[in-house]
Amino acid sequence: MSITIHDLRRRESSYLPGSAACPGCGATIAFRIASRILGPNTVYVVPACCFSIIQSTYPRSAISAPILNFAFAAAAAAASGVQRAYKFLGKDVNVVVWAGDGGTVDIGIQALSGAAERGENIMYICYDNEAYMNTGIQRSGATPMKAITKTTPTGKQEMPKDMPMIVAAHRVPYVATASVGYPFDLANKLEKARKIKGFKYIHIFSPCPPGWDFPVEKTAEVGKLAVDTYFWPLYEIVEGKLRVTVKPRKKPLKEFIRMQRRFDSLKDEEIEEMEKLVMEKWNFLLHLEKSERVF
């Protein structure tokens, strides 16, 4: 049965008032939903990222759940140890890595890969704001091509890493993409992943108003347009079988691009080239959907 708004309202969130988040932060929207679904029996492992700041310092933390803050490179390794310690004590606890894209696709990728290969019984959630935002908006391996950051002032020239597919290649039980613009799709994927034993990975599109330069009240709209323009397809891979979970009527990519000043340098013909790449990936996913197994 799918999660509804009434289900979410009845569940307690671990996110309290008084956080240090920027207005309109997509990561906090994602955490509010995730903590309601995962419940109080959850321990979070957080590497260096925006959320290290958002949670605020002890004793004024804005998060009521237990958190282990850890080094940038080793969140998945630390979570593996925490889960095994609880198992040794005979306790069944959700152990969740809550990490940004820098700590996932760049600095933490080796620990993530190791935990996935070993089949550790943890959930790894990447809230992806597509750059190192809390240190001043430097490009990461998840920054999209042509996006302006402080280290790519004329626009990034490389394609971003396809982290969900990289994790799926480890043949883990569950991989999914999600967006804060489609909250119930995200909630249902968290609910499904919570019940699966083994390594689970969810990659959440998390718009960042100061980093992407759009009005703070537009976060959910940007997150939804990313999906509706096929810039950020929503899918899940369960035991190797891929399913596209949201198939909206296609909107022009230009509507998504022009909402953010990080793409200001793009000319119309360059957006048309990006549109072709977006459609190539969309059609590839639809092709994979027909396969018995992706990996």
Short mmCIF file of C-alpha atoms in Angstrom, two decimals:
data_model
loop_
_atom_site.label_atom_id
_atom_site.label_comp_id
_atom_site.label_asym_id
_atom_site.label_seq_id
_atom_site.Cartn_x
_atom_site.Cartn_y
_atom_site.Cartn_z
CA MET A 1 0.00 0.00 0.00
CA SER A 2 1.36 3.44 -0.95
CA ILE A 3 2.29 6.08 1.63
CA THR A 4 -0.23 8.95 1.82
CA ILE A 5 -0.08 12.48 3.27
CA HIS A 6 -2.05 11.20 6.29
CA ASP A 7 0.56 8.48 6.88
CA LEU A 8 3.37 11.06 6.82
CA ARG A 9 1.53 13.44 9.18
CA ARG A 10 1.00 10.65 11.72
CA ARG A 11 4.69 9.76 11.83
CA GLU A 12 7.21 11.63 13.96
CA SER A 13 10.05 13.53 12.29
CA SER A 14 13.56 13.71 13.75
CA TYR A 15 13.96 17.24 12.34
CA LEU A 16 13.39 19.93 14.97
CA PRO A 17 12.96 23.73 14.67
CA GLY A 18 16.06 25.90 14.83
CA SER A 19 18.38 24.23 12.34
CA ALA A 20 21.20 26.08 10.60
CA ALA A 21 19.89 25.24 7.12
CA CYS A 22 19.67 27.85 4.36
CA PRO A 23 16.09 28.91 3.48
CA GLY A 24 14.59 26.56 0.90
CA CYS A 25 17.16 23.81 1.49
CA GLY A 26 16.23 20.68 -0.47
CA ALA A 27 18.23 18.39 1.83
CA THR A 28 16.06 19.33 4.82
CA ILE A 29 12.86 18.54 2.89
CA ALA A 30 14.33 15.14 2.07
CA PHE A 31 15.37 14.52 5.69
CA ARG A 32 11.94 15.45 7.05
CA ILE A 33 10.40 12.80 4.80
CA ALA A 34 13.12 10.21 5.40
CA SER A 35 13.08 10.48 9.19
CA ARG A 36 9.29 10.05 9.22
CA ILE A 37 9.54 6.88 7.15
CA LEU A 38 12.60 5.38 8.86
CA GLY A 39 11.27 6.09 12.35
CA PRO A 40 12.95 6.53 15.75
CA ASN A 41 14.81 3.19 15.58
CA THR A 42 17.40 4.74 13.27
CA VAL A 43 21.01 5.84 13.62
CA TYR A 44 22.48 8.23 11.05
CA VAL A 45 26.11 8.36 9.97
CA VAL A 46 26.96 11.74 8.44
CA PRO A 47 30.25 12.54 6.68
CA ALA A 48 31.40 16.14 6.20
CA CYS A 49 28.69 17.87 4.15
CA CYS A 50 25.99 20.55 4.40
CA PHE A 51 24.12 18.39 6.90
CA SER A 52 27.07 18.60 9.32
CA ILE A 53 26.21 22.31 9.54
CA ILE A 54 22.42 21.97 9.28
CA GLN A 55 22.18 19.75 12.38
CA SER A 56 23.78 22.55 14.49
CA THR A 57 26.20 22.02 17.34
CA TYR A 58 25.60 20.23 20.64
CA PRO A 59 23.66 20.92 22.85
CA ARG A 60 21.43 22.81 20.41
CA SER A 61 21.15 20.11 17.74
CA ALA A 62 18.13 20.32 15.46
CA ILE A 63 18.09 16.53 14.99
CA SER A 64 16.55 14.32 17.67
CA ALA A 65 17.92 11.03 16.27
CA PRO A 66 21.37 9.59 17.15
CA ILE A 67 24.04 10.83 14.70
CA LEU A 68 27.64 9.73 14.24
CA ASN A 69 29.51 12.50 12.45
CA PHE A 70 32.45 11.00 10.60
CA ALA A 71 35.34 11.73 8.26
CA PHE A 72 34.53 12.60 4.65
CA ALA A 73 35.94 9.42 3.15
CA ALA A 74 34.66 6.76 5.53
CA ALA A 75 30.91 7.09 6.18
CA ALA A 76 29.99 3.74 4.64
CA ALA A 77 32.82 1.99 6.52
CA ALA A 78 31.70 3.58 9.80
CA ALA A 79 28.07 2.61 9.16
CA SER A 80 29.17 -0.97 8.47
CA GLY A 81 30.85 -1.09 11.89
CA VAL A 82 27.86 0.47 13.65
CA GLN A 83 25.46 -2.04 12.08
CA ARG A 84 27.68 -4.99 13.01
CA ALA A 85 27.99 -3.72 16.60
CA TYR A 86 24.19 -3.54 16.94
CA LYS A 87 23.91 -7.01 15.42
CA PHE A 88 26.42 -8.34 17.98
CA LEU A 89 24.24 -6.86 20.74
CA GLY A 90 21.18 -8.53 19.24
CA LYS A 91 19.52 -5.23 18.27
CA ASP A 92 17.79 -4.62 14.94
CA VAL A 93 18.44 -0.92 14.16
CA ASN A 94 18.24 1.00 10.87
CA VAL A 95 21.74 2.25 10.14
CA VAL A 96 21.65 5.00 7.51
CA VAL A 97 24.40 6.99 5.86
CA TRP A 98 23.11 10.50 5.14
CA ALA A 99 25.65 12.10 2.81
CA GLY A 100 26.03 14.83 0.21
CA ASP A 101 27.25 14.25 -3.31
CA GLY A 102 30.87 15.17 -2.54
CA GLY A 103 31.07 12.52 0.19
CA THR A 104 29.39 10.02 -2.11
CA VAL A 105 30.51 10.31 -5.71
CA ASP A 106 33.99 11.71 -4.97
CA ILE A 107 35.67 11.40 -1.58
CA GLY A 108 33.55 8.58 -0.11
CA ILE A 109 33.16 6.40 -3.19
CA GLN A 110 35.72 3.78 -2.15
CA ALA A 111 34.09 3.11 1.24
CA LEU A 112 30.67 3.08 -0.43
CA SER A 113 31.85 0.59 -3.04
CA GLY A 114 33.39 -1.65 -0.38
CA ALA A 115 30.23 -1.72 1.73
CA ALA A 116 28.10 -2.44 -1.34
CA GLU A 117 30.42 -5.24 -2.45
CA ARG A 118 30.31 -6.84 1.01
CA GLY A 119 26.53 -6.56 1.09
CA GLU A 120 26.45 -4.67 4.37
CA ASN A 121 22.95 -4.36 5.83
CA ILE A 122 22.85 -0.55 5.71
CA MET A 123 20.98 2.13 3.77
CA TYR A 124 23.06 4.75 1.97
CA ILE A 125 21.19 7.97 1.08
CA CYS A 126 22.85 10.67 -1.02
CA TYR A 127 21.11 14.04 -1.02
CA ASP A 128 22.57 15.49 -4.20
CA ASN A 129 22.84 19.28 -4.42
CA GLU A 130 25.35 18.87 -7.23
CA ALA A 131 28.39 20.65 -5.74
CA TYR A 132 30.38 21.24 -2.52
CA MET A 133 27.91 23.82 -1.24
CA ASN A 134 28.90 24.35 2.42
CA THR A 135 32.52 25.12 1.47
CA GLY A 136 31.65 27.73 -1.15
CA ILE A 137 30.06 26.02 -4.20
CA GLN A 138 32.93 24.06 -5.78
CA ARG A 139 32.15 21.53 -8.53
CA SER A 140 31.80 17.85 -7.64
CA GLY A 141 31.60 14.68 -9.70
CA ALA A 142 27.81 15.12 -9.57
CA THR A 143 27.75 18.68 -10.96
CA PRO A 144 25.93 18.67 -14.31
CA MET A 145 27.67 19.66 -17.51
CA LYS A 146 27.62 23.42 -18.25
CA ALA A 147 26.76 24.39 -14.66
CA ILE A 148 28.68 27.36 -13.25
CA THR A 149 30.39 26.87 -9.87
CA LYS A 150 33.23 28.73 -8.15
CA THR A 151 35.72 26.28 -9.70
CA THR A 152 33.99 26.11 -13.10
CA PRO A 153 33.31 29.81 -13.80
CA THR A 154 32.64 29.20 -17.50
CA GLY A 155 30.59 26.04 -16.92
CA LYS A 156 31.64 22.45 -16.15
CA GLN A 157 32.83 20.61 -19.24
CA GLU A 158 32.41 17.02 -18.04
CA MET A 159 29.33 14.83 -17.68
CA PRO A 160 28.39 13.92 -14.06
CA LYS A 161 29.04 10.42 -12.74
CA ASP A 162 25.99 8.16 -12.90
CA MET A 163 26.26 7.07 -9.26
CA PRO A 164 23.00 5.08 -9.02
CA MET A 165 24.09 2.90 -11.94
CA ILE A 166 27.61 2.56 -10.49
CA VAL A 167 26.08 1.22 -7.25
CA ALA A 168 23.64 -0.98 -9.18
CA ALA A 169 26.61 -2.58 -10.92
CA HIS A 170 27.54 -4.00 -7.49
CA ARG A 171 24.33 -6.11 -7.80
CA VAL A 172 22.92 -4.82 -4.50
CA PRO A 173 19.24 -5.58 -3.65
CA TYR A 174 17.90 -2.03 -4.03
CA VAL A 175 18.88 1.18 -5.86
CA ALA A 176 16.61 4.15 -6.55
CA THR A 177 16.61 7.76 -7.68
CA ALA A 178 14.23 10.28 -6.10
CA SER A 179 13.46 14.00 -5.98
CA VAL A 180 12.09 16.33 -3.33
CA GLY A 181 9.71 17.51 -6.09
CA TYR A 182 7.97 14.10 -5.93
CA PRO A 183 7.74 13.53 -2.15
CA PHE A 184 5.47 10.48 -2.20
CA ASP A 185 7.62 8.69 -4.75
CA LEU A 186 10.53 9.33 -2.35
CA ALA A 187 8.51 8.20 0.69
CA ASN A 188 7.43 4.96 -0.95
CA LYS A 189 10.99 4.14 -2.03
CA LEU A 190 12.24 4.72 1.53
CA GLU A 191 9.46 2.50 2.86
CA LYS A 192 10.37 -0.27 0.42
CA ALA A 193 14.12 0.01 1.09
CA ARG A 194 13.55 -0.04 4.86
CA LYS A 195 12.13 -3.55 4.65
CA ILE A 196 14.92 -5.01 2.50
CA LYS A 197 17.92 -6.76 4.06
CA GLY A 198 21.32 -5.97 2.57
CA PHE A 199 22.76 -2.85 0.96
CA LYS A 200 20.23 -0.21 -0.16
CA TYR A 201 21.05 3.01 -2.05
CA ILE A 202 18.79 6.02 -2.70
CA HIS A 203 20.03 9.08 -4.63
CA ILE A 204 17.85 12.17 -3.98
CA PHE A 205 17.80 15.26 -6.21
CA SER A 206 18.03 18.14 -3.71
CA PRO A 207 17.83 21.66 -5.18
CA CYS A 208 20.03 24.28 -3.49
CA PRO A 209 18.82 27.92 -3.77
CA PRO A 210 22.14 29.67 -3.00
CA GLY A 211 24.25 27.22 -5.02
CA TRP A 212 21.99 27.08 -8.07
CA ASP A 213 20.85 30.69 -7.72
CA PHE A 214 17.05 30.50 -7.77
CA PRO A 215 14.40 31.95 -5.37
CA VAL A 216 14.13 30.06 -2.08
CA GLU A 217 10.39 29.45 -2.48
CA LYS A 218 10.97 27.54 -5.75
CA THR A 219 12.77 24.46 -4.35
CA ALA A 220 9.90 22.00 -4.80
CA GLU A 221 9.08 23.46 -8.22
CA VAL A 222 12.69 23.04 -9.41
CA GLY A 223 12.73 19.48 -8.05
CA LYS A 224 9.52 18.65 -9.91
CA LEU A 225 10.60 20.30 -13.17
CA ALA A 226 13.83 18.28 -13.15
CA VAL A 227 11.68 15.15 -13.33
CA ASP A 228 9.08 16.56 -15.72
CA THR A 229 11.77 17.59 -18.25
CA TYR A 230 13.49 14.15 -17.93
CA PHE A 231 16.63 15.87 -16.59
CA TRP A 232 16.32 13.67 -13.47
CA PRO A 233 14.45 10.42 -14.24
CA LEU A 234 12.89 8.57 -11.31
CA TYR A 235 13.47 4.83 -11.27
CA GLU A 236 14.26 1.92 -8.98
CA ILE A 237 16.24 -1.27 -9.48
CA VAL A 238 15.02 -4.14 -7.32
CA GLU A 239 17.17 -7.31 -7.46
CA GLY A 240 18.51 -6.16 -10.82
CA LYS A 241 15.13 -5.35 -12.40
CA LEU A 242 14.69 -1.68 -13.39
CA ARG A 243 11.34 0.17 -13.31
CA VAL A 244 10.75 3.84 -14.19
CA THR A 245 8.48 4.92 -11.35
CA VAL A 246 7.28 8.28 -12.73
CA LYS A 247 6.55 8.89 -16.42
CA PRO A 248 5.33 12.48 -16.70
CA ARG A 249 4.27 14.27 -19.87
CA LYS A 250 7.55 15.74 -21.19
CA LYS A 251 8.16 19.45 -20.67
CA PRO A 252 10.89 21.41 -22.53
CA LEU A 253 14.25 21.25 -20.75
CA LYS A 254 14.51 25.01 -21.19
CA GLU A 255 11.85 25.53 -18.48
CA PHE A 256 14.11 23.81 -15.93
CA ILE A 257 17.37 25.40 -17.12
CA ARG A 258 16.09 28.98 -17.18
CA MET A 259 14.93 28.82 -13.54
CA GLN A 260 18.57 28.69 -12.34
CA ARG A 261 21.25 31.33 -12.87
CA ARG A 262 24.01 28.67 -12.72
CA PHE A 263 23.07 27.94 -16.36
CA ASP A 264 22.90 31.61 -17.38
CA SER A 265 25.73 31.31 -19.90
CA LEU A 266 23.91 28.65 -21.92
CA LYS A 267 22.68 29.65 -25.35
CA ASP A 268 19.50 28.18 -26.82
CA GLU A 269 21.43 25.87 -29.16
CA GLU A 270 23.43 24.50 -26.21
CA ILE A 271 20.20 23.75 -24.35
CA GLU A 272 19.00 21.89 -27.43
CA GLU A 273 22.18 19.77 -27.30
CA MET A 274 21.50 19.04 -23.62
CA GLU A 275 17.93 18.10 -24.52
CA LYS A 276 19.28 15.44 -26.88
CA LEU A 277 21.47 13.96 -24.12
CA VAL A 278 18.51 13.97 -21.72
CA MET A 279 16.33 12.11 -24.23
CA GLU A 280 19.12 9.61 -24.94
CA LYS A 281 19.24 8.69 -21.25
CA TRP A 282 15.44 8.58 -20.94
CA ASN A 283 15.14 6.24 -23.93
CA PHE A 284 18.00 4.11 -22.58
CA LEU A 285 16.14 3.70 -19.26
CA LEU A 286 12.96 2.69 -21.10
CA HIS A 287 15.03 0.14 -23.01
CA LEU A 288 16.52 -1.20 -19.77
CA GLU A 289 13.02 -1.43 -18.29
CA LYS A 290 12.22 -4.14 -20.84
CA SER A 291 15.20 -6.25 -19.73
CA GLU A 292 14.89 -9.04 -17.18
CA ARG A 293 17.97 -7.74 -15.34
CA VAL A 294 20.06 -4.60 -15.72
CA PHE A 295 23.04 -6.23 -14.00
#
